[in-house]
CSV table of C-alpha atoms in Angstrom, one decimal:
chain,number,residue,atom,x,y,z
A,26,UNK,CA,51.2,-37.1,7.6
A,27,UNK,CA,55.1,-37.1,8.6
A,28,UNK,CA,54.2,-35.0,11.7
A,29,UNK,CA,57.0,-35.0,14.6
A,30,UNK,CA,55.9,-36.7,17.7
A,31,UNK,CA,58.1,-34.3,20.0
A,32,UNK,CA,56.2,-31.1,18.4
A,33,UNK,CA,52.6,-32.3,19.7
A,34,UNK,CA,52.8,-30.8,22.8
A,35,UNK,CA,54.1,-27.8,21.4
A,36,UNK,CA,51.9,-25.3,19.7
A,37,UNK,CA,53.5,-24.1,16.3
A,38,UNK,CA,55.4,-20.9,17.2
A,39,UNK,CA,56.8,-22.7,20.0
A,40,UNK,CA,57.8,-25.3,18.2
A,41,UNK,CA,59.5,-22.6,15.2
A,42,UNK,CA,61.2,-21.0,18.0
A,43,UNK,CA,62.7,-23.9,19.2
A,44,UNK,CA,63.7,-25.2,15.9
A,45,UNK,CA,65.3,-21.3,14.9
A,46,UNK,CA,67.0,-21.3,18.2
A,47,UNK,CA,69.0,-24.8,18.1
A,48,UNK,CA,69.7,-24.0,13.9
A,49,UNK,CA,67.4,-27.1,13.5
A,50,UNK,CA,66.7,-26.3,10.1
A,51,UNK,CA,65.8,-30.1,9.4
A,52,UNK,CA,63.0,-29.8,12.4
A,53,UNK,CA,62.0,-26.0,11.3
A,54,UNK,CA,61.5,-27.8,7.7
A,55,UNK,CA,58.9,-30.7,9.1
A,56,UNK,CA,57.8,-28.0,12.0
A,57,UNK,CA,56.5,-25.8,8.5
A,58,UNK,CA,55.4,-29.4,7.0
A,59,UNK,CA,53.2,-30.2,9.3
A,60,UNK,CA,51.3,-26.9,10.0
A,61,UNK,CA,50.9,-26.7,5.8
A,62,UNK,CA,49.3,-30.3,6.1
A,63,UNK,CA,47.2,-29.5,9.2
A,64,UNK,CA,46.5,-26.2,7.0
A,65,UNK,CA,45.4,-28.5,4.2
A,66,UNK,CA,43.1,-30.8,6.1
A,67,UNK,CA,40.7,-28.0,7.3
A,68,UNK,CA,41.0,-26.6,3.8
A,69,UNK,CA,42.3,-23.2,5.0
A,70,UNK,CA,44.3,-23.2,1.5
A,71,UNK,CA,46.3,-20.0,2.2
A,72,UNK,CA,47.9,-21.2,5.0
A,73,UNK,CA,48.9,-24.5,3.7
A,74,UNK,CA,50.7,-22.4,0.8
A,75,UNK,CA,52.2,-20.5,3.3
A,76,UNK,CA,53.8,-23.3,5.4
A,77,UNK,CA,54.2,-25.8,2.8
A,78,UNK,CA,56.5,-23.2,0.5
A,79,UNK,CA,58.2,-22.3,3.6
A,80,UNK,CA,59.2,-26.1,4.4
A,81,UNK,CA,60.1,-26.6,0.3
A,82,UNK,CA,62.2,-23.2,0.5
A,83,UNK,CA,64.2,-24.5,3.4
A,84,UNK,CA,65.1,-28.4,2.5
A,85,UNK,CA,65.3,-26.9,-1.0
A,86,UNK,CA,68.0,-25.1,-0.1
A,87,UNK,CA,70.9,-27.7,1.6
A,88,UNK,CA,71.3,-30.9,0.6
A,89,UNK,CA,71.7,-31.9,4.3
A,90,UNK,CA,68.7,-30.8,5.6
A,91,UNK,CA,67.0,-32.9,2.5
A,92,UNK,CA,68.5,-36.2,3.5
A,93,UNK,CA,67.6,-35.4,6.7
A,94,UNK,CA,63.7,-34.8,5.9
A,95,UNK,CA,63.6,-37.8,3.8
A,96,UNK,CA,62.4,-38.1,0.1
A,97,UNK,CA,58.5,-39.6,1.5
A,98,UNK,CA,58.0,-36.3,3.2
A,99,UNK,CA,59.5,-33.7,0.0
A,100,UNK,CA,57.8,-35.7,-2.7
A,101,UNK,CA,54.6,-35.0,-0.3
A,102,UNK,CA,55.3,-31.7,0.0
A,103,UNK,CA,56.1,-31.2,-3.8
A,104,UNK,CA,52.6,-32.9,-4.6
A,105,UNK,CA,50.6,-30.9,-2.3
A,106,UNK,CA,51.7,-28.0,-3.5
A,107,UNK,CA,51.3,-28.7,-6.8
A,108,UNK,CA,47.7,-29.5,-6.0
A,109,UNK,CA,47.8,-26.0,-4.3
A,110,UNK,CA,48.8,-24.5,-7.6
A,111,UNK,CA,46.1,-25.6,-9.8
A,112,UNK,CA,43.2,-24.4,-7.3
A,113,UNK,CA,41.3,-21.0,-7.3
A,114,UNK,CA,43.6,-19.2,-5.2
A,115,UNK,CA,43.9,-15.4,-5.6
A,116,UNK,CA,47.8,-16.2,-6.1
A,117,UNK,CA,46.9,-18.4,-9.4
A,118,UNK,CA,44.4,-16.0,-10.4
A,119,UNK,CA,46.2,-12.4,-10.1
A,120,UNK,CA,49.6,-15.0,-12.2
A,121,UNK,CA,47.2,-15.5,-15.1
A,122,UNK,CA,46.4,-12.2,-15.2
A,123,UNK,CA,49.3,-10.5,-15.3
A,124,UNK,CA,51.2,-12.9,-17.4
A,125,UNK,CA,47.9,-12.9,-19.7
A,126,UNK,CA,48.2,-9.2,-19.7
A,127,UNK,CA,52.0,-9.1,-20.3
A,128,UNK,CA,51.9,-11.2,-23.7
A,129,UNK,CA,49.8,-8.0,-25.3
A,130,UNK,CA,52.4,-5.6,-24.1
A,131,UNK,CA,56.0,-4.1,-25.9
A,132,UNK,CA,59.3,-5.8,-24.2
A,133,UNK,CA,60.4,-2.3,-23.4
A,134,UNK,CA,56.5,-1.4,-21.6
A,135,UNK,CA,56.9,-4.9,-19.2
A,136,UNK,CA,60.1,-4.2,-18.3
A,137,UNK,CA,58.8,-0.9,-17.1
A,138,UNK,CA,56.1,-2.0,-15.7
A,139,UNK,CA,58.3,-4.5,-13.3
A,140,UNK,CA,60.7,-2.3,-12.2
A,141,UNK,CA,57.9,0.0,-10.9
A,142,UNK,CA,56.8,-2.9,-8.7
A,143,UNK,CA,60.7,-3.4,-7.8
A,144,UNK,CA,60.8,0.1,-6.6
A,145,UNK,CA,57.6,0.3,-4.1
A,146,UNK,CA,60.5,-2.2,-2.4
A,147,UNK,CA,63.0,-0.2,-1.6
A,148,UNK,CA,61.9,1.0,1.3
A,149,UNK,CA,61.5,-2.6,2.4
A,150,UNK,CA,64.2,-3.6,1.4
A,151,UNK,CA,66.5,-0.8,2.9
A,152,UNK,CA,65.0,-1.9,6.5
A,153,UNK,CA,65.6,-5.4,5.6
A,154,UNK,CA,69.0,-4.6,4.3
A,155,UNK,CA,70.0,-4.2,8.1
A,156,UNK,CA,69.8,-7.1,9.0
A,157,UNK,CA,72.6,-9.8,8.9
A,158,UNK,CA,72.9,-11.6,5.5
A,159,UNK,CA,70.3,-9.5,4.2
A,160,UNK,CA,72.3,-6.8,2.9
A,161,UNK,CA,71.9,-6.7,-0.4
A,162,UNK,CA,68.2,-5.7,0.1
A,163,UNK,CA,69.8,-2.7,1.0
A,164,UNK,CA,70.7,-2.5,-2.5
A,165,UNK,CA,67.6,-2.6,-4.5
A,166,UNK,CA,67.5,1.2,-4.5
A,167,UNK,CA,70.8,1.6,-6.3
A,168,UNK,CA,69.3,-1.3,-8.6
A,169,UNK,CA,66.7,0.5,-9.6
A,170,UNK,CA,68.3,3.6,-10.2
A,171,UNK,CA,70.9,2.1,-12.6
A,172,UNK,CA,68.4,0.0,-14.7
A,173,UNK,CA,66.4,3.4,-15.0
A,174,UNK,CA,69.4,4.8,-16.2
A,175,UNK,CA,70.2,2.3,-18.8
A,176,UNK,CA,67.1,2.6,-20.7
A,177,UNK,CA,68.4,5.9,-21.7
A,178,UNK,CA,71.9,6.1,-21.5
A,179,UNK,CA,75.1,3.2,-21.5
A,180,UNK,CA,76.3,2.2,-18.1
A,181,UNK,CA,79.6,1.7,-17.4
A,182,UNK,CA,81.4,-2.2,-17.1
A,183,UNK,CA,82.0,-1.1,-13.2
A,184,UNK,CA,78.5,-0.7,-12.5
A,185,UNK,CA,77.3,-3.7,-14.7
A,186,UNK,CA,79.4,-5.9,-12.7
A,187,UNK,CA,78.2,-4.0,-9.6
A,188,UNK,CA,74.5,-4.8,-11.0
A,189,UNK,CA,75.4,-8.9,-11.7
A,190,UNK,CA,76.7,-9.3,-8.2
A,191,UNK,CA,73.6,-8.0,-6.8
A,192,UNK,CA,71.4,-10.3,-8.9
A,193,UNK,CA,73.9,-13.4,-7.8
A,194,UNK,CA,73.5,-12.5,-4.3
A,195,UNK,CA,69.8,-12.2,-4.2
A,196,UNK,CA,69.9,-15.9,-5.3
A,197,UNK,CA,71.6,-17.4,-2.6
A,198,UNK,CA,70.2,-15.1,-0.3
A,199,UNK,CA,66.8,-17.9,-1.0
A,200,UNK,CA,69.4,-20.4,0.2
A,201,UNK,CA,70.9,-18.9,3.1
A,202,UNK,CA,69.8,-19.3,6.8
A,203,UNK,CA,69.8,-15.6,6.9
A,204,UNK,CA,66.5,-16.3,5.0
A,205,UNK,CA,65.1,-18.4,7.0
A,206,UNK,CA,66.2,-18.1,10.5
A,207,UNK,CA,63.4,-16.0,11.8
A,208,UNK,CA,65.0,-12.2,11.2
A,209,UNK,CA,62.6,-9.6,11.4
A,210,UNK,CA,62.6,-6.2,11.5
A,211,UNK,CA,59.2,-3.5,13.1
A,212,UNK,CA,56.5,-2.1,11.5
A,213,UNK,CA,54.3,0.4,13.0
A,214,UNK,CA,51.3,-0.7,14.4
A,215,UNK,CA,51.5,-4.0,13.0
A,216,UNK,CA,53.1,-7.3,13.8
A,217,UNK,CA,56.9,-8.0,12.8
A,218,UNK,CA,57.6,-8.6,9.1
A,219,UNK,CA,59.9,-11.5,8.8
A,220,UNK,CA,62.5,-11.9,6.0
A,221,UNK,CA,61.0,-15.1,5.2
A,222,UNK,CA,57.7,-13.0,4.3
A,223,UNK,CA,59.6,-12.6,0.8
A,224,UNK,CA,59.1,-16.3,-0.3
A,225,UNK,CA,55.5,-16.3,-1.3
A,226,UNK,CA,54.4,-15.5,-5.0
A,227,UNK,CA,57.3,-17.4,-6.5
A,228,UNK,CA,59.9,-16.0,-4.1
A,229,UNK,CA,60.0,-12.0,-4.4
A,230,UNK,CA,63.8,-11.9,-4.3
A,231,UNK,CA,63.8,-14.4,-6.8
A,232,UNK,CA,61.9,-12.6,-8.8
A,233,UNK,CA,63.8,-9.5,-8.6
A,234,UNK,CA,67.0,-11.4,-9.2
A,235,UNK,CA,65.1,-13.0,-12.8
A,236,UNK,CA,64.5,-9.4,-13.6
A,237,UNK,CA,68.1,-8.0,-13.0
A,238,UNK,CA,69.1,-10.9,-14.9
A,239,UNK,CA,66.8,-10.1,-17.9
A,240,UNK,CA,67.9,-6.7,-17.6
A,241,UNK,CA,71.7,-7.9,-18.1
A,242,UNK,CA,71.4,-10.0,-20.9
A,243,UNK,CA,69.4,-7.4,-22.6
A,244,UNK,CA,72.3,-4.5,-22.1
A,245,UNK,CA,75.1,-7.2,-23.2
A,246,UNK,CA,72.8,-7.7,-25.9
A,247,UNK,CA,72.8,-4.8,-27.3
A,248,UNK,CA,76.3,-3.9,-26.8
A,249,UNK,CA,76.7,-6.5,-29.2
A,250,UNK,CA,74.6,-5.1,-31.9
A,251,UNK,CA,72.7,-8.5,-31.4
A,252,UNK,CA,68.6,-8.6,-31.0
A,253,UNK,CA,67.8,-9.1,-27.6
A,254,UNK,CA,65.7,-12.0,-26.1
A,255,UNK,CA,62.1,-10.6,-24.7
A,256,UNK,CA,61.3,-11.0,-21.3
A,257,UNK,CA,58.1,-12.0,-18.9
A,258,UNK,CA,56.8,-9.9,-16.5
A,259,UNK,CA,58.7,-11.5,-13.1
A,260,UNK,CA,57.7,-9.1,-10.6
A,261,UNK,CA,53.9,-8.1,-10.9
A,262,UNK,CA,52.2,-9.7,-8.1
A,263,UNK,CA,55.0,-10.3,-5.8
A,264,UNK,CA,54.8,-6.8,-4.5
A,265,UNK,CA,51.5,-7.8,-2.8
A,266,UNK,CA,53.8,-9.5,-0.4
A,267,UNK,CA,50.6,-12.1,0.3
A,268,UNK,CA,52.7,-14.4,3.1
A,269,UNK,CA,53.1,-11.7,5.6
A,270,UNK,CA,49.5,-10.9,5.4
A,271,UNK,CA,48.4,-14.5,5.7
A,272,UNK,CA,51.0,-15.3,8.6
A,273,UNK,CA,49.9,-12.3,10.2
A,274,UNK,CA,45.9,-12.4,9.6
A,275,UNK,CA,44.9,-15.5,8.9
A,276,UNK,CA,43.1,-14.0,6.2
A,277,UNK,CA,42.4,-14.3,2.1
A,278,UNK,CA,45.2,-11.8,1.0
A,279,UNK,CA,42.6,-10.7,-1.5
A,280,UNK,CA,40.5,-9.1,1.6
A,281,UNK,CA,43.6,-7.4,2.9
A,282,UNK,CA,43.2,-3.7,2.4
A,283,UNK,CA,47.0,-3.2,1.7
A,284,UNK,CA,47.1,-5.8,-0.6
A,285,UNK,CA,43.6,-4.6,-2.5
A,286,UNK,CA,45.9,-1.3,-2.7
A,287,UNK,CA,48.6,-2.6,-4.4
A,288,UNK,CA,46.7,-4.5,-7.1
A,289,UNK,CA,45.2,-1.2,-7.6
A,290,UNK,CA,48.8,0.2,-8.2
A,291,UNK,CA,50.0,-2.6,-10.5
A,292,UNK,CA,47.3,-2.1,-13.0
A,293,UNK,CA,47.3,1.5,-12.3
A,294,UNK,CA,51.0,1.0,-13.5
A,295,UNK,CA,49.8,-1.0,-16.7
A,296,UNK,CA,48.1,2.0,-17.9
A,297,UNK,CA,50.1,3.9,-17.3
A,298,UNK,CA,53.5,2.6,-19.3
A,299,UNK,CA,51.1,1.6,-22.0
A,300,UNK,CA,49.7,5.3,-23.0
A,301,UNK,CA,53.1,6.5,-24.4
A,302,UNK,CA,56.3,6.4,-22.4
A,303,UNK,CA,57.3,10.3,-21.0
A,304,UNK,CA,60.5,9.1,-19.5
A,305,UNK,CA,60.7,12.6,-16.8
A,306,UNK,CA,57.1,11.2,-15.6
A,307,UNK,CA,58.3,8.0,-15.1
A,308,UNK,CA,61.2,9.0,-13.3
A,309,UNK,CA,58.9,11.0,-11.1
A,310,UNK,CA,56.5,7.9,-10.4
A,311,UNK,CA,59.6,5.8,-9.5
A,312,UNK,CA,60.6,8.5,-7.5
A,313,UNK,CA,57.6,8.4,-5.4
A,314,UNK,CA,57.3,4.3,-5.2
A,315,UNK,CA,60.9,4.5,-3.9
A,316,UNK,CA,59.7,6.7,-1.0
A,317,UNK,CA,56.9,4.4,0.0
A,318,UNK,CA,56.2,1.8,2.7
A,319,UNK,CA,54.5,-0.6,1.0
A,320,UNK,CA,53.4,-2.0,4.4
A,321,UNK,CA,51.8,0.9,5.4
């Protein structure tokens, strides 16, 4: 273990803190690195995902703060969690799934199905949005909206451009200390949710931002009179939003309540897009999802 001698008489949050305070993003990355190997060695496996992403997510993202790191400690963290990946986790498991389910469905019924999930997180996202170098969170509403609107009727070039620079910006937001710095916003009742909450299950504005681009190379497509390349289902499964709960609970995200709910909703969803599309019910459903706090 690459552990930092200064952090033992630290605990962990301390040590974050510390690290978020002085812009150490180097020492934040080992800080995570350490607690996901720690994590590791007492088997709590969900953790260890946690903080070993988190580390990866941050010296992924500047070249300095690799160098800094060192290539002994990545490749470490790259193997472990690979190692991560291929055990019986209820992040592998709820993946198969849905990507098992999603290879029996219509292009047109997945891409439905995602941008239901996309719109229980708007209401996240708006909150999020307020915060700096999180603004386009604040965006995923009018995402939504227009991509709805597409499946029935041409957009204009204003608002496709409008739509591309919103997908561009939720990629770098992954590489942004905005992402990483420790912003947070409330919730009710229950502890902070942190921006950096969004990185588990293969990065949730990652996902969004594969989804957006999908979507764009499918309306260009067809404004071509070409056939359009199908899609995978990119957002199923991030919704759970399994990193806050684990930060926040210590527990298996598949014993968290909320998250129990929203598994629910996702294959509530399935059904529903795949017994006959009735676009005004639709509409009404994403109606609703945009209205709710997923958290809650």
């Amino acid at each position: 273990m690459f552990g930092l001698s200064k952090s033992k008489s630290k605990n962990p949050e301390e040590q974050l803190k510390i690290c978020q305070q002085k812009h150490d993003w180097a020492g934040l990355a080992r800080a995570y690195y350490d607690m996901g190997v720690a994590a590791m060695d007492e088997k709590d496996l969900y953790q260890a995902v946690l903080w070993l992403h988190r580390a990866d997510a941050i010296f992924s993202a500047d070249d300095r703060v690799y160098k800094k790191v060192g290539e002994k400690l990545v490749d470490d963290c790259s193997d472990r969690i690979g190692t991560l990946e291929d055990g019986t986790l209820v992040y592998n498991d709820i993946y198969e799934e849905i990507t098992g389910k999603a290879e029996e469905m219509e292009d047109i019924q997945i891409r439905l199905w995602d941008l239901l999930a996309i719109a229980r997180l708007v209401k996240l996202g708006d909150r999020l949005g307020k915060l700096p170098g999180c603004e386009v969170l604040g965006q995923l509403g009018y995402a939504v909206d227009l991509m709805f609107q597409s499946f029935r009727q041409p957009i204009t070039q204003e608002e496709y451009g409008r739509l591309m620079d919103i997908c561009n910006a939720l990629y770098e937001l992954g590489d942004s200390e905005a992402f990483y710095a420790g912003g947070e916003i409330d919730v009710p009742g229950k502890a902070p949710f942190q921006v950096f909450d969004l990185n588990g299950m293969f990065g949730v504005h990652i996902q969004i931002n594969g989804y957006i681009d999908s979507h764009l190379r499918l309306l260009a497509a067809l404004s071509n009179g070409e056939e359009p390349d199908g899609t995978e289902s990119f957002m199923n499964g991030c919704s759970m939003l399994p990193d806050y709960y684990v930060r926040t609970t210590g527990r298996d995200p598949g014993d968290i309540p909320q998250v129990q709910a929203e598994l629910s909703r996702i294959w509530d969803d399935c059904r529903f897009v795949c017994s006959g599309l009735d676009w005004d019910t639709y509409r009404q459903r994403l109606e609703e999802y945009k209205q709710m706090d997923i958290l809650g």
